[in-house]
XYZ file of C-alpha atoms in Angstrom:
471
model
C -17.486 -62.915 -2.150
C -17.711 -59.193 -2.743
C -20.406 -57.184 -4.470
C -19.743 -54.690 -7.181
C -20.995 -51.842 -9.335
C -20.171 -51.534 -12.999
C -20.816 -48.712 -15.492
C -21.242 -48.796 -19.276
C -19.880 -46.794 -22.186
C -21.263 -43.316 -22.681
C -20.937 -40.352 -24.993
C -17.819 -38.310 -24.124
C -16.273 -41.110 -22.150
C -17.593 -44.552 -21.579
C -18.347 -45.522 -18.066
C -18.772 -49.150 -17.250
C -20.963 -51.003 -14.787
C -20.992 -51.987 -11.183
C -20.846 -55.765 -11.156
C -21.305 -57.700 -7.964
C -17.840 -58.516 -6.763
C -17.608 -62.248 -6.438
C -13.961 -62.807 -5.502
C -13.597 -65.269 -2.635
C -13.008 -63.932 0.873
C -13.980 -60.350 -0.043
C -17.552 -60.349 1.270
C -17.202 -56.952 2.926
C -16.174 -55.114 -0.248
C -17.900 -53.490 -3.199
C -16.209 -53.267 -6.598
C -16.867 -50.209 -8.747
C -15.703 -50.141 -12.366
C -15.999 -47.124 -14.659
C -15.034 -47.656 -18.297
C -13.873 -44.828 -20.545
C -12.645 -44.398 -24.135
C -14.730 -47.163 -25.709
C -14.385 -48.992 -29.007
C -10.581 -48.988 -28.926
C -8.974 -50.796 -31.815
C -6.111 -52.779 -30.339
C -3.787 -51.552 -33.100
C -4.489 -47.877 -32.291
C -0.875 -46.673 -32.219
C 1.367 -44.915 -32.023
C -0.350 -42.714 -29.435
C -2.816 -45.306 -28.092
C -5.433 -44.284 -25.524
C -4.242 -41.984 -22.770
C -6.841 -40.553 -20.418
C -7.212 -36.786 -20.641
C -4.748 -34.974 -18.382
C -7.051 -31.934 -18.604
C -10.146 -33.832 -17.437
C -11.437 -34.932 -14.048
C -12.974 -38.407 -13.851
C -15.333 -39.017 -10.929
C -17.358 -41.811 -9.332
C -20.168 -40.541 -7.086
C -21.965 -42.419 -4.303
C -25.371 -41.512 -2.843
C -25.984 -43.485 0.354
C -29.154 -41.867 1.705
C -31.428 -41.824 -1.357
C -31.549 -38.040 -1.856
C -29.959 -38.093 -5.352
C -26.982 -36.018 -4.183
C -23.440 -37.312 -3.857
C -22.319 -38.157 -0.322
C -18.961 -39.567 -1.393
C -16.915 -38.990 -4.551
C -13.752 -40.659 -5.817
C -11.833 -38.336 -8.121
C -9.173 -39.438 -10.607
C -6.827 -36.738 -11.886
C -4.369 -37.869 -14.578
C -0.986 -36.644 -15.673
C 1.027 -37.656 -18.747
C 4.794 -37.245 -18.988
C 7.105 -37.401 -21.978
C 10.292 -39.469 -21.911
C 11.520 -38.551 -25.363
C 13.634 -41.370 -26.795
C 16.155 -40.079 -29.294
C 18.589 -42.258 -31.245
C 21.683 -41.901 -33.395
C 20.142 -42.876 -36.713
C 23.190 -42.343 -38.974
C 26.015 -43.561 -36.754
C 27.711 -40.184 -36.874
C 28.388 -38.820 -33.383
C 28.658 -35.290 -34.732
C 25.033 -35.175 -35.896
C 22.128 -34.828 -33.457
C 20.118 -37.733 -32.131
C 16.552 -37.801 -33.470
C 13.320 -38.569 -31.619
C 11.641 -41.837 -32.629
C 7.998 -41.814 -33.840
C 6.888 -45.001 -32.075
C 5.673 -45.355 -28.503
C 8.525 -47.574 -27.431
C 12.038 -48.616 -28.362
C 12.309 -52.083 -26.843
C 10.649 -54.058 -24.077
C 7.717 -51.850 -23.048
C 7.526 -53.369 -19.571
C 10.709 -51.359 -18.891
C 9.637 -47.716 -18.427
C 12.953 -46.516 -19.861
C 11.916 -47.904 -23.257
C 8.534 -46.127 -23.409
C 8.125 -42.536 -24.571
C 5.160 -41.563 -22.407
C 3.861 -42.537 -18.997
C 0.636 -41.827 -17.140
C 0.065 -41.364 -13.437
C -3.015 -40.393 -11.458
C -4.028 -39.125 -8.049
C -7.062 -40.570 -6.266
C -8.938 -38.172 -3.979
C -11.888 -39.075 -1.772
C -14.363 -36.242 -1.216
C -17.040 -36.413 1.473
C -20.041 -34.224 0.750
C -20.283 -31.931 -2.255
C -17.845 -32.934 -4.991
C -16.323 -29.455 -5.203
C -16.617 -28.053 -1.674
C -16.579 -31.170 0.514
C -13.874 -32.581 2.760
C -10.998 -33.890 0.628
C -8.552 -36.722 1.394
C -5.805 -37.781 -0.992
C -5.628 -41.574 -1.237
C -2.329 -41.548 -3.107
C -0.622 -41.305 -6.465
C -0.346 -44.321 -8.759
C 0.936 -45.288 -12.188
C -1.124 -46.593 -15.099
C 0.183 -49.422 -17.310
C 0.841 -48.665 -20.951
C -1.700 -50.067 -23.404
C -1.109 -53.496 -24.919
C 0.998 -52.510 -27.935
C 1.537 -56.122 -28.938
C 3.249 -59.387 -28.100
C 6.697 -58.243 -29.259
C 6.637 -55.155 -27.061
C 5.199 -57.073 -24.085
C 6.319 -60.660 -23.542
C 3.852 -61.143 -20.651
C 1.260 -58.365 -20.540
C -1.028 -60.034 -17.934
C 1.777 -60.161 -15.371
C 2.901 -56.635 -16.283
C -0.608 -55.205 -15.834
C -1.219 -57.098 -12.585
C 1.665 -55.164 -11.067
C -0.445 -52.001 -11.309
C -3.138 -53.282 -8.911
C -2.409 -51.240 -5.812
C -3.582 -51.074 -2.217
C -5.729 -48.082 -1.345
C -5.428 -46.952 2.279
C -8.843 -45.568 3.205
C -8.206 -44.649 6.808
C -10.620 -45.780 9.512
C -12.699 -47.981 7.192
C -9.785 -50.101 6.013
C -7.938 -50.802 2.793
C -9.223 -51.137 -0.738
C -7.715 -51.713 -4.158
C -7.324 -49.607 -7.279
C -6.451 -50.370 -10.883
C -6.575 -48.103 -13.917
C -5.633 -49.487 -17.301
C -6.647 -50.964 -20.611
C -8.909 -54.028 -20.534
C -10.763 -56.088 -23.104
C -14.149 -54.511 -23.888
C -16.612 -56.040 -21.424
C -19.893 -55.112 -23.073
C -21.682 -57.431 -25.500
C -24.100 -56.009 -28.067
C -24.883 -56.248 -31.773
C -24.338 -52.502 -31.825
C -24.690 -51.587 -35.491
C -27.911 -53.517 -35.939
C -29.487 -52.099 -32.769
C -28.997 -48.537 -34.010
C -29.988 -49.439 -37.570
C -33.689 -49.333 -36.575
C -33.237 -52.517 -34.523
C -32.183 -54.376 -37.660
C -32.095 -57.786 -36.004
C -34.538 -60.430 -34.881
C -35.496 -59.244 -31.380
C -37.694 -62.305 -30.854
C -35.116 -64.769 -32.175
C -32.510 -66.954 -30.519
C -30.242 -65.426 -27.901
C -27.070 -66.549 -29.651
C -28.097 -65.554 -33.179
C -26.441 -62.140 -33.152
C -22.852 -60.909 -33.269
C -21.016 -59.188 -30.460
C -19.387 -56.496 -32.586
C -17.381 -55.293 -29.558
C -15.413 -58.536 -29.387
C -11.810 -57.676 -30.195
C -12.164 -54.090 -28.953
C -10.539 -52.650 -25.836
C -11.579 -50.067 -23.257
C -9.897 -48.183 -20.417
C -11.123 -49.105 -16.933
C -11.027 -47.280 -13.628
C -11.591 -49.973 -11.014
C -11.989 -49.648 -7.264
C -12.562 -52.220 -4.562
C -13.879 -50.360 -1.525
C -14.818 -51.624 1.948
C -18.583 -51.655 2.212
C -18.291 -49.725 5.474
C -16.876 -46.758 3.522
C -19.889 -46.593 1.215
C -23.053 -47.223 3.235
C -24.640 -44.552 5.391
C -23.253 -44.982 8.911
C -26.134 -42.904 10.329
C -28.801 -45.377 9.217
C -29.342 -49.034 8.506
C -30.137 -48.835 4.780
C -27.738 -51.072 2.826
C -28.667 -49.583 -0.593
C -26.254 -47.237 -2.326
C -26.564 -45.466 -5.659
C -23.682 -44.556 -7.958
C -22.963 -42.727 -11.190
C -19.890 -41.524 -13.025
C -18.979 -38.218 -14.624
C -16.164 -36.619 -16.576
C -15.477 -32.890 -16.443
C -13.173 -30.587 -18.396
C -11.984 -27.035 -17.908
C -14.426 -24.408 -19.087
C -12.026 -22.581 -21.415
C -9.584 -23.774 -24.094
C -7.002 -21.626 -25.846
C -5.366 -23.208 -28.887
C -1.727 -22.335 -29.535
C -1.162 -21.940 -33.293
C 2.587 -22.517 -32.787
C 2.925 -25.330 -30.244
C 6.345 -26.124 -28.855
C 7.978 -29.552 -28.762
C 6.648 -31.787 -26.039
C 3.370 -33.571 -25.418
C -0.121 -32.051 -25.423
C 1.268 -28.565 -26.041
C -1.360 -27.421 -28.537
C -3.985 -26.231 -26.049
C -4.026 -24.398 -22.744
C -7.084 -24.997 -20.602
C -8.462 -23.206 -17.583
C -11.527 -22.131 -15.680
C -14.008 -24.078 -13.575
C -14.577 -27.791 -14.005
C -17.518 -28.321 -16.361
C -19.277 -31.687 -16.530
C -19.516 -33.109 -20.049
C -20.323 -36.762 -19.439
C -22.570 -38.687 -17.086
C -23.606 -42.311 -16.750
C -25.725 -44.141 -14.210
C -27.987 -46.866 -15.538
C -26.612 -48.421 -18.731
C -28.366 -47.519 -21.985
C -30.456 -44.683 -20.507
C -28.516 -42.040 -22.417
C -28.420 -44.128 -25.584
C -32.022 -45.364 -25.911
C -34.139 -43.357 -23.441
C -32.965 -39.729 -23.588
C -33.981 -37.877 -26.771
C -31.277 -36.749 -29.172
C -31.878 -33.045 -28.523
C -31.282 -33.492 -24.776
C -28.209 -35.751 -24.707
C -25.782 -32.883 -24.082
C -28.172 -31.496 -21.478
C -28.330 -34.872 -19.753
C -24.543 -35.278 -19.799
C -24.173 -31.926 -18.014
C -26.926 -32.541 -15.451
C -27.062 -34.008 -11.951
C -29.352 -36.839 -10.772
C -31.282 -34.608 -8.365
C -32.724 -32.728 -11.359
C -33.803 -35.761 -13.395
C -37.532 -35.619 -12.691
C -37.740 -31.898 -13.430
C -35.693 -32.083 -16.636
C -36.152 -35.559 -18.123
C -39.265 -37.240 -16.651
C -41.184 -37.459 -19.982
C -38.489 -39.727 -21.439
C -39.216 -42.283 -18.715
C -42.975 -41.715 -18.357
C -43.600 -41.800 -22.122
C -40.662 -43.702 -23.663
C -40.304 -43.831 -27.423
C -38.317 -47.056 -27.774
C -41.336 -49.362 -27.155
C -43.390 -47.423 -29.701
C -40.572 -47.771 -32.222
C -40.349 -51.506 -31.572
C -44.117 -51.851 -32.061
C -43.922 -49.952 -35.367
C -41.107 -52.158 -36.638
C -42.480 -55.389 -35.162
C -46.306 -55.224 -34.924
C -46.384 -58.624 -33.222
C -44.802 -56.929 -30.177
C -47.298 -54.291 -28.943
C -45.936 -51.583 -26.659
C -47.148 -51.312 -23.049
C -50.131 -49.064 -22.392
C -49.636 -48.108 -18.718
C -48.882 -44.392 -19.043
C -47.134 -42.794 -17.305
C -44.723 -45.761 -17.153
C -44.257 -46.148 -13.409
C -42.630 -49.525 -14.009
C -39.768 -47.733 -15.801
C -39.512 -45.249 -12.946
C -39.052 -48.293 -10.721
C -36.370 -49.821 -12.928
C -34.418 -46.688 -13.823
C -35.081 -44.056 -11.136
C -35.984 -45.559 -7.745
C -34.846 -49.163 -7.583
C -37.040 -52.241 -7.376
C -39.110 -52.651 -4.170
C -37.751 -55.290 -1.767
C -34.623 -55.648 -3.926
C -32.654 -52.397 -4.294
C -34.981 -49.498 -3.522
C -33.698 -47.250 -0.695
C -35.905 -46.694 2.323
C -36.263 -43.045 1.268
C -35.613 -42.154 -2.353
C -35.658 -39.185 -4.699
C -36.231 -40.585 -8.212
C -32.982 -40.221 -10.158
C -30.930 -42.088 -12.724
C -28.166 -43.987 -10.982
C -27.098 -47.592 -10.644
C -28.347 -48.858 -7.281
C -26.899 -51.732 -5.312
C -28.212 -53.473 -2.221
C -24.925 -54.246 -0.497
C -26.623 -56.845 1.732
C -27.571 -59.100 -1.188
C -25.131 -62.040 -1.235
C -22.963 -62.262 -4.327
C -23.311 -65.208 -6.694
C -20.308 -67.038 -8.103
C -19.767 -66.563 -11.838
C -20.666 -70.150 -12.741
C -24.045 -69.805 -10.999
C -25.066 -66.366 -12.226
C -28.180 -65.843 -14.307
C -27.361 -63.150 -16.836
C -30.946 -61.846 -16.766
C -30.392 -60.635 -13.207
C -33.498 -59.432 -11.402
C -35.968 -60.224 -14.199
C -35.036 -63.902 -13.769
C -37.712 -63.868 -11.035
C -40.385 -63.530 -13.741
C -41.832 -66.892 -14.824
C -40.977 -67.761 -18.406
C -38.084 -65.307 -18.781
C -35.258 -67.845 -18.413
C -34.897 -68.771 -22.058
C -31.871 -71.023 -22.285
C -29.895 -69.224 -19.594
C -26.376 -70.541 -19.026
C -27.211 -70.893 -15.319
C -29.753 -72.976 -13.466
C -30.244 -70.083 -11.044
C -33.711 -68.886 -12.011
C -34.039 -66.250 -9.283
C -30.782 -64.337 -9.270
C -31.560 -60.960 -7.702
C -27.825 -60.249 -7.262
C -27.631 -58.966 -10.844
C -28.727 -55.980 -12.909
C -30.454 -53.678 -12.077
C -29.335 -54.560 -8.520
C -25.828 -53.443 -9.379
C -24.424 -54.867 -12.568
C -21.978 -57.706 -13.097
C -19.773 -57.980 -16.192
C -21.744 -60.974 -17.440
C -25.221 -59.485 -17.002
C -26.959 -59.126 -20.368
C -28.093 -55.541 -19.859
C -29.229 -55.153 -23.481
C -31.704 -58.014 -23.258
C -32.803 -56.910 -19.780
C -33.346 -53.304 -20.895
C -35.317 -54.403 -23.971
C -37.580 -56.621 -21.890
C -38.117 -54.069 -19.124
C -38.910 -51.388 -21.721
C -41.549 -53.689 -23.192
C -43.156 -54.261 -19.774
C -41.459 -57.263 -18.186
C -41.926 -55.838 -14.675
C -45.704 -55.810 -15.209
C -45.497 -59.614 -15.057
C -43.201 -59.807 -12.025
C -45.780 -59.698 -9.226
C -43.966 -56.817 -7.551
C -45.572 -54.503 -4.949
C -48.256 -52.040 -5.982
C -45.973 -49.065 -6.557
C -44.876 -50.607 -9.853
C -48.495 -49.807 -10.855
C -48.890 -52.074 -13.841
C -50.381 -55.502 -14.423
C -49.936 -58.135 -17.174
C -52.812 -56.718 -19.228
C -50.875 -53.450 -19.568
C -47.974 -55.165 -21.344
C -49.099 -57.834 -23.780
C -45.520 -58.377 -24.963
C -44.075 -58.156 -21.445
C -43.185 -61.838 -21.327
C -41.681 -61.922 -24.805
C -38.032 -62.961 -24.920
C -36.497 -59.891 -26.532
C -32.822 -60.178 -27.380
C -30.096 -58.656 -29.545
C -28.546 -62.121 -29.823
C -25.119 -61.145 -28.410
C -23.770 -63.044 -25.414
C -20.748 -62.778 -23.114
C -21.232 -65.102 -20.106
C -19.852 -64.355 -16.645
C -17.461 -67.285 -16.950
C -15.573 -65.409 -19.694
C -14.408 -62.818 -17.145
C -11.731 -63.136 -14.482
C -12.789 -64.272 -11.027
C -10.598 -61.762 -9.183
C -10.235 -57.981 -9.144
C -10.475 -56.115 -11.524
C -12.525 -58.900 -13.216
C -12.279 -57.481 -16.742
C -9.795 -59.457 -18.798
C -6.444 -58.778 -20.485
C -6.841 -56.420 -23.444
C -6.421 -57.566 -27.014
C -2.843 -57.068 -28.258
C -2.272 -54.610 -31.059
C -0.316 -57.104 -33.175
C -2.788 -59.958 -33.259
């Protein structure tokens, strides 16, 4: 079985997690999934959800712990117009007229679809802008799931866009870019409405408001040998995603016929979105610094954003709203540095590490089959935390924050870690907190929304068929 990384939704674009890949006979591979354009309503026509042809989407890998990218996978998209024009009045002497819909017939036939997307994958070794570049090929993206009349068999259609990625001396991987069913589970509105739920209630008492939504996924399956540092023996890698746009935009007040003709863009690539650990941007970084964080690089995290981790505000807010759940008192919060910035000792902390926000994965940790996964991941090692888990596996260190699988309940895990769960884990001394520092650290915090691992596919790209627009 393979291991994987999976990124979550974020501000400008939504990046999804790195789950452990658990497809059979793929033990030497890591799966990386970055999700963008979140909260898609399936009926979002007629334009649907094309990725930005004027943006650069990137997945960065740090394999020596210095918080600087050593390997980057770049995705550069292009959208073409195949204008479909019909004879609407039956008079051959009058002009044909362009249709307003996305397709005029079976959408699995490209001739019937008005627009198409393609993308180039480039692997960059070293600095993302000045490093050694290798094109891994050009590929097509499936059209979004318009509905069951336009697509008679969307799963088979989409599967045809899973392509082999020739990665030279380290072997072959896989790539897929396309619409998928939203993989995240959270009672989103209530969480942001001053945690307007019962955080100490039953795990299944909430509503996954993202059910029925779609998202666009960039998925890679990469040989582990391509990702780990060949100069050392450290199996831990870190990863984060970004999106960048051109620095300048000139709007044409009289655009011509075509597609995306309103604006002309140019200048240097400028980063506008970043995601490493899920929920850091949403519930750790202060509102005034979210744009600053999205434009920053991991190597600068301690200098620019350390107070948000050392002195987090979410636990204090929870204590104010729910006095029966006192916030931890171990300031500065080294346990959160461990969870968010360095990795957990003996589990996914690199041998040498610069504290930085990224999703870290120990590629030597064996993957766990979906049916046996504990969706609390690493905190399942803490006695008393396994409250009605769907798995009997009470010590599943193959899950978040050691990578992230689609079925890992990152919301519950993040809530519990924020309230001091690691202070009760018996971890090495550099976590620097003890049970007395976190009186609510063993409380079973939850948003009540569940999406078990068994609800995902068991093969690449793991995320399931999107919801059709004509449900």
